[in-house]
Amino acid sequence: MDNRPIGVYDSGFGGLSVWRELYRALPEESLIYLGDGKNCPYGSLSEERIRELAEKAVGELIERGCKMVVVACNTATAAAINHLREKFSFLPIVGLEPAVKPACQLSRSGRVAVLATERSLQSEKLRMAVERYATDVEVIKAVGRGFVEAVEQCEEQSEATEKMVSEVVEPLIEQGADVIVLGCTHYPFLKGVLRRVVGSRDVRIIDSGEAVEKRVESLLDRYSLRADEENEAKYEFLTYADEEYRERLRRKAFDK
Ligand code: DGL
């Protein structure tokens, strides 16, 4: 048994979509969430800069006693996961990848769309996933421009956000995509507007939250890291932004 916390890291609020899955499925596990906030969005930063930021953040979570770290950010995973695993090879580090495999299995039209940041869409990881799983499926890539900012500003439900989401998503549906993969951990917070945009059309929206939670569980078992069933979990929130941001992180985490 190991009651040390699991660290969860993202550029900002997005990783809370993964945090919520862990909170729901693993009530005995303590969690420390680090949402950078100061350098968000990462999507437009250089790979080198993201590696630097990710190293600092993951290093901090480890210093605070984490037994495992989840990089709950597709962009940071794409830019830094190999570097992090080399640097901190003594503990398991879980990364995020777009759910290309289940999307290809679900698609009936033979077209799926991956929505992500520009950096994630250009990544080698995505290229490899497409090559491996999308053998007879066409993958349309689209940048969710402005999506991360809308979530950071807690503008998920506004009319302007719905219009912005519609402008990106409508052409994907018109091209025949019947599965939309949310390849950025901020995007699940836009599921409400996404569903409104899709309306009654037969289009599925999927993300990686549940798959990551399952991966965490399998690693907890593999390395005998599970917390005691009786453990009273603690939840901490950290940021490089200010106290107000930290409080917003906490509130969003427990928001229904
Ligand atoms: N949550 C991050 C991701 O999954 C957002 C990236 C950003 O900060 O631009 O890609």
CSV table of C-alpha atoms and ligand atoms in Angstrom, one decimal:
chain,number,residue,atom,x,y,z
A,1,MET,CA,0.0,0.0,0.0
A,2,ASP,CA,1.2,3.5,-0.8
A,3,ASN,CA,-0.7,6.5,0.3
A,4,ARG,CA,1.5,9.1,-1.4
A,5,PRO,CA,-0.4,11.3,-3.9
A,6,ILE,CA,-0.7,11.1,-7.7
A,7,GLY,CA,0.4,14.3,-9.4
A,8,VAL,CA,-1.7,15.7,-12.3
A,9,TYR,CA,-0.2,18.4,-14.5
A,10,ASP,CA,-1.6,20.6,-17.2
A,11,SER,CA,-1.0,24.0,-18.7
A,12,GLY,CA,-4.1,25.2,-16.9
A,13,PHE,CA,-7.7,24.0,-16.3
A,14,GLY,CA,-7.8,21.3,-19.0
A,15,GLY,CA,-6.2,18.5,-17.0
A,16,LEU,CA,-9.1,18.8,-14.5
A,17,SER,CA,-11.1,16.8,-17.0
A,18,VAL,CA,-8.6,14.0,-16.3
A,19,TRP,CA,-8.5,14.8,-12.6
A,20,ARG,CA,-12.3,14.3,-12.4
A,21,GLU,CA,-12.0,10.8,-13.8
A,22,LEU,CA,-9.4,9.9,-11.2
A,23,TYR,CA,-11.3,11.5,-8.4
A,24,ARG,CA,-14.5,9.6,-9.4
A,25,ALA,CA,-12.8,6.2,-9.9
A,26,LEU,CA,-10.1,6.2,-7.2
A,27,PRO,CA,-11.6,7.9,-4.1
A,28,GLU,CA,-8.9,6.6,-1.9
A,29,GLU,CA,-6.1,8.2,-3.9
A,30,SER,CA,-4.8,11.7,-2.9
A,31,LEU,CA,-4.2,14.0,-5.8
A,32,ILE,CA,-2.1,17.0,-6.3
A,33,TYR,CA,-3.1,19.1,-9.3
A,34,LEU,CA,-0.7,21.6,-10.9
A,35,GLY,CA,-2.3,23.8,-13.4
A,36,ASP,CA,0.5,26.1,-14.7
A,37,GLY,CA,-1.9,29.0,-15.5
A,38,LYS,CA,1.0,31.5,-16.0
A,39,ASN,CA,2.3,30.2,-19.3
A,40,CYS,CA,-1.1,28.9,-20.7
A,41,PRO,CA,-1.8,28.3,-23.6
A,42,TYR,CA,1.1,26.0,-24.4
A,43,GLY,CA,-0.2,25.4,-27.9
A,44,SER,CA,1.7,28.3,-29.3
A,45,LEU,CA,5.0,27.8,-27.4
A,46,SER,CA,8.1,26.2,-28.8
A,47,GLU,CA,8.8,22.5,-28.1
A,48,GLU,CA,11.9,23.4,-26.1
A,49,ARG,CA,10.0,25.9,-23.9
A,50,ILE,CA,7.2,23.3,-23.2
A,51,ARG,CA,9.9,20.8,-22.2
A,52,GLU,CA,11.4,23.3,-19.8
A,53,LEU,CA,8.0,24.1,-18.3
A,54,ALA,CA,7.0,20.4,-18.0
A,55,GLU,CA,10.3,19.5,-16.4
A,56,LYS,CA,9.9,22.2,-13.8
A,57,ALA,CA,6.3,21.2,-13.0
A,58,VAL,CA,6.8,17.5,-12.9
A,59,GLY,CA,9.9,18.0,-10.8
A,60,GLU,CA,7.9,20.0,-8.3
A,61,LEU,CA,5.2,17.3,-8.1
A,62,ILE,CA,7.9,14.7,-7.4
A,63,GLU,CA,9.4,16.9,-4.7
A,64,ARG,CA,6.0,17.1,-3.1
A,65,GLY,CA,6.1,13.3,-2.8
A,66,CYS,CA,4.0,12.1,-5.7
A,67,LYS,CA,4.3,8.4,-6.5
A,68,MET,CA,3.2,8.8,-10.1
A,69,VAL,CA,2.6,11.8,-12.4
A,70,VAL,CA,-0.1,12.2,-15.1
A,71,VAL,CA,0.8,14.7,-17.8
A,72,ALA,CA,-2.9,15.6,-18.4
A,73,CYS,CA,-2.1,17.7,-21.4
A,74,ASN,CA,-1.8,16.4,-25.0
A,75,THR,CA,0.4,19.3,-26.0
A,76,ALA,CA,2.9,18.8,-23.1
A,77,THR,CA,2.8,15.0,-23.8
A,78,ALA,CA,3.6,15.5,-27.4
A,79,ALA,CA,6.5,17.9,-26.7
A,80,ALA,CA,8.0,16.5,-23.5
A,81,ILE,CA,6.9,12.9,-22.5
A,82,ASN,CA,10.1,11.2,-23.7
A,83,HIS,CA,12.3,13.8,-22.0
A,84,LEU,CA,10.3,13.5,-18.8
A,85,ARG,CA,10.5,9.7,-18.7
A,86,GLU,CA,14.3,9.9,-19.2
A,87,LYS,CA,14.8,12.6,-16.6
A,88,PHE,CA,12.5,11.0,-14.0
A,89,SER,CA,12.9,7.4,-14.9
A,90,PHE,CA,12.4,6.3,-11.3
A,91,LEU,CA,8.6,6.8,-11.3
A,92,PRO,CA,5.7,6.1,-13.7
A,93,ILE,CA,4.7,9.0,-15.9
A,94,VAL,CA,1.4,8.7,-17.8
A,95,GLY,CA,0.9,10.8,-20.9
A,96,LEU,CA,-2.2,11.8,-22.9
A,97,GLU,CA,-2.9,10.7,-26.5
A,98,PRO,CA,-5.9,11.4,-28.7
A,99,ALA,CA,-8.3,8.5,-28.8
A,100,VAL,CA,-7.6,7.6,-32.5
A,101,LYS,CA,-8.0,3.9,-32.0
A,102,PRO,CA,-11.5,3.8,-30.5
A,103,ALA,CA,-12.6,6.6,-32.9
A,104,CYS,CA,-11.6,4.4,-35.9
A,105,GLN,CA,-13.4,1.4,-34.4
A,106,LEU,CA,-16.6,3.5,-33.9
A,107,SER,CA,-16.7,5.2,-37.2
A,108,ARG,CA,-19.3,4.0,-39.7
A,109,SER,CA,-18.7,6.7,-42.3
A,110,GLY,CA,-14.9,6.0,-42.5
A,111,ARG,CA,-14.1,9.5,-41.5
A,112,VAL,CA,-13.1,10.8,-38.1
A,113,ALA,CA,-11.9,14.2,-37.0
A,114,VAL,CA,-9.2,15.0,-34.4
A,115,LEU,CA,-9.6,18.3,-32.7
A,116,ALA,CA,-6.4,19.5,-30.9
A,117,THR,CA,-3.9,22.3,-30.6
A,118,GLU,CA,-1.6,22.9,-33.6
A,119,ARG,CA,1.4,21.4,-31.8
A,120,SER,CA,-0.4,18.2,-30.9
A,121,LEU,CA,-1.7,17.8,-34.5
A,122,GLN,CA,1.9,18.1,-35.8
A,123,SER,CA,3.2,15.6,-33.3
A,124,GLU,CA,5.0,12.4,-34.1
A,125,LYS,CA,2.7,10.5,-31.6
A,126,LEU,CA,-0.4,11.4,-33.6
A,127,ARG,CA,1.3,10.6,-36.9
A,128,MET,CA,2.1,7.2,-35.5
A,129,ALA,CA,-1.4,6.6,-34.1
A,130,VAL,CA,-2.9,7.5,-37.4
A,131,GLU,CA,-0.5,5.2,-39.3
A,132,ARG,CA,-1.3,2.3,-36.9
A,133,TYR,CA,-5.0,2.6,-36.4
A,134,ALA,CA,-6.5,4.6,-39.2
A,135,THR,CA,-5.6,2.0,-41.9
A,136,ASP,CA,-9.0,2.2,-43.6
A,137,VAL,CA,-10.3,5.4,-42.0
A,138,GLU,CA,-9.6,9.0,-43.1
A,139,VAL,CA,-8.5,11.3,-40.3
A,140,ILE,CA,-9.3,15.0,-40.6
A,141,LYS,CA,-7.3,17.2,-38.3
A,142,ALA,CA,-8.6,20.5,-37.0
A,143,VAL,CA,-7.2,23.1,-34.6
A,144,GLY,CA,-9.6,24.2,-31.9
A,145,ARG,CA,-8.5,27.8,-32.3
A,146,GLY,CA,-9.6,29.8,-29.2
A,147,PHE,CA,-11.0,26.8,-27.4
A,148,VAL,CA,-8.3,26.6,-24.7
A,149,GLU,CA,-8.7,30.4,-24.0
A,150,ALA,CA,-12.5,30.0,-23.7
A,151,VAL,CA,-12.1,27.4,-21.1
A,152,GLU,CA,-9.4,29.3,-19.2
A,153,GLN,CA,-11.8,32.3,-19.1
A,154,CYS,CA,-14.7,30.1,-17.9
A,155,GLU,CA,-16.6,31.1,-21.1
A,156,GLU,CA,-17.7,27.5,-21.9
A,157,GLN,CA,-21.4,28.4,-22.2
A,158,SER,CA,-21.3,31.8,-24.0
A,159,GLU,CA,-22.8,32.5,-27.4
A,160,ALA,CA,-19.5,33.6,-28.7
A,161,THR,CA,-18.0,30.3,-27.7
A,162,GLU,CA,-20.8,28.4,-29.4
A,163,LYS,CA,-20.2,30.3,-32.6
A,164,MET,CA,-16.5,29.7,-32.4
A,165,VAL,CA,-17.0,26.0,-31.9
A,166,SER,CA,-19.6,25.8,-34.6
A,167,GLU,CA,-17.2,27.4,-37.1
A,168,VAL,CA,-14.6,24.7,-36.5
A,169,VAL,CA,-16.9,21.7,-36.1
A,170,GLU,CA,-19.5,22.3,-38.8
A,171,PRO,CA,-17.1,21.8,-41.7
A,172,LEU,CA,-15.9,18.5,-40.1
A,173,ILE,CA,-19.4,17.2,-40.0
A,174,GLU,CA,-20.0,18.4,-43.6
A,175,GLN,CA,-17.0,16.5,-44.7
A,176,GLY,CA,-18.6,13.3,-43.3
A,177,ALA,CA,-16.8,12.9,-39.9
A,178,ASP,CA,-19.1,10.8,-37.6
A,179,VAL,CA,-16.7,10.7,-34.7
A,180,ILE,CA,-14.9,13.7,-33.2
A,181,VAL,CA,-11.9,13.1,-31.0
A,182,LEU,CA,-11.1,15.7,-28.4
A,183,GLY,CA,-7.3,15.7,-28.5
A,184,CYS,CA,-6.8,18.4,-25.9
A,185,THR,CA,-7.8,18.0,-22.2
A,186,HIS,CA,-9.4,21.5,-22.2
A,187,TYR,CA,-12.0,20.5,-24.8
A,188,PRO,CA,-14.1,18.1,-22.7
A,189,PHE,CA,-15.3,21.3,-20.9
A,190,LEU,CA,-16.8,22.3,-24.2
A,191,LYS,CA,-18.9,19.2,-24.5
A,192,GLY,CA,-22.1,21.1,-23.8
A,193,VAL,CA,-21.6,23.5,-26.8
A,194,LEU,CA,-20.2,20.7,-28.9
A,195,ARG,CA,-23.4,18.6,-28.3
A,196,ARG,CA,-25.6,21.7,-29.2
A,197,VAL,CA,-23.6,22.2,-32.4
A,198,VAL,CA,-23.9,18.5,-33.4
A,199,GLY,CA,-27.7,18.5,-32.5
A,200,SER,CA,-29.6,15.5,-33.6
A,201,ARG,CA,-27.0,14.3,-36.1
A,202,ASP,CA,-25.3,11.0,-35.6
A,203,VAL,CA,-21.9,12.2,-34.5
A,204,ARG,CA,-20.0,10.8,-31.5
A,205,ILE,CA,-17.7,13.0,-29.4
A,206,ILE,CA,-15.0,11.1,-27.5
A,207,ASP,CA,-12.1,12.0,-25.3
A,208,SER,CA,-9.2,10.1,-23.5
A,209,GLY,CA,-10.2,10.7,-19.9
A,210,GLU,CA,-11.5,7.3,-19.1
A,211,ALA,CA,-8.7,5.5,-20.9
A,212,VAL,CA,-6.1,7.5,-19.0
A,213,GLU,CA,-7.9,6.6,-15.7
A,214,LYS,CA,-7.7,2.9,-16.6
A,215,ARG,CA,-4.0,3.3,-17.5
A,216,VAL,CA,-3.3,4.8,-14.1
A,217,GLU,CA,-5.1,1.9,-12.4
A,218,SER,CA,-3.1,-0.6,-14.3
A,219,LEU,CA,0.2,1.1,-13.4
A,220,LEU,CA,-0.9,1.4,-9.7
A,221,ASP,CA,-1.3,-2.4,-9.8
A,222,ARG,CA,1.8,-3.2,-11.8
A,223,TYR,CA,4.0,-1.2,-9.3
A,224,SER,CA,2.0,-2.0,-6.2
A,225,LEU,CA,1.3,1.7,-5.6
A,226,ARG,CA,-2.4,1.6,-4.7
A,227,ALA,CA,-3.4,3.6,-1.6
A,228,ASP,CA,-5.0,1.8,1.3
A,229,GLU,CA,-8.8,1.4,0.9
A,230,GLU,CA,-9.3,3.3,4.1
A,231,ASN,CA,-7.0,6.2,3.1
A,232,GLU,CA,-8.6,9.6,3.5
A,233,ALA,CA,-7.7,11.2,0.3
A,234,LYS,CA,-6.4,14.8,0.2
A,235,TYR,CA,-6.7,17.1,-2.7
A,236,GLU,CA,-4.3,19.9,-3.3
A,237,PHE,CA,-4.2,22.5,-6.1
A,238,LEU,CA,-1.1,24.3,-7.3
A,239,THR,CA,-0.4,27.0,-9.9
A,240,TYR,CA,2.3,29.4,-11.2
A,241,ALA,CA,-0.5,32.0,-11.6
A,242,ASP,CA,-2.1,33.7,-8.6
A,243,GLU,CA,-4.1,32.7,-5.7
A,244,GLU,CA,-7.4,33.6,-7.5
A,245,TYR,CA,-6.5,31.2,-10.3
A,246,ARG,CA,-5.7,28.5,-7.7
A,247,GLU,CA,-9.1,29.0,-6.1
A,248,ARG,CA,-10.8,28.7,-9.5
A,249,LEU,CA,-8.9,25.5,-10.2
A,250,ARG,CA,-10.3,24.0,-6.9
A,251,ARG,CA,-13.9,25.2,-7.7
A,252,LYS,CA,-13.8,23.8,-11.2
A,253,ALA,CA,-12.5,20.5,-10.0
A,254,PHE,CA,-15.5,19.9,-7.8
A,255,ASP,CA,-18.0,21.7,-10.1
A,256,LYS,CA,-20.9,19.4,-11.0
B,1,DGL,N1,-4.8,21.0,-22.1
B,1,DGL,C1,-3.8,21.2,-23.1
B,1,DGL,C2,-3.8,20.0,-24.1
B,1,DGL,O1,-4.3,19.0,-23.7
B,1,DGL,C3,-3.9,22.6,-23.7
B,1,DGL,C4,-2.8,23.0,-24.4
B,1,DGL,C5,-2.5,24.5,-24.3
B,1,DGL,O2,-2.3,25.0,-23.2
B,1,DGL,O3,-2.5,25.1,-25.4
B,1,DGL,O4,-3.3,20.1,-25.2
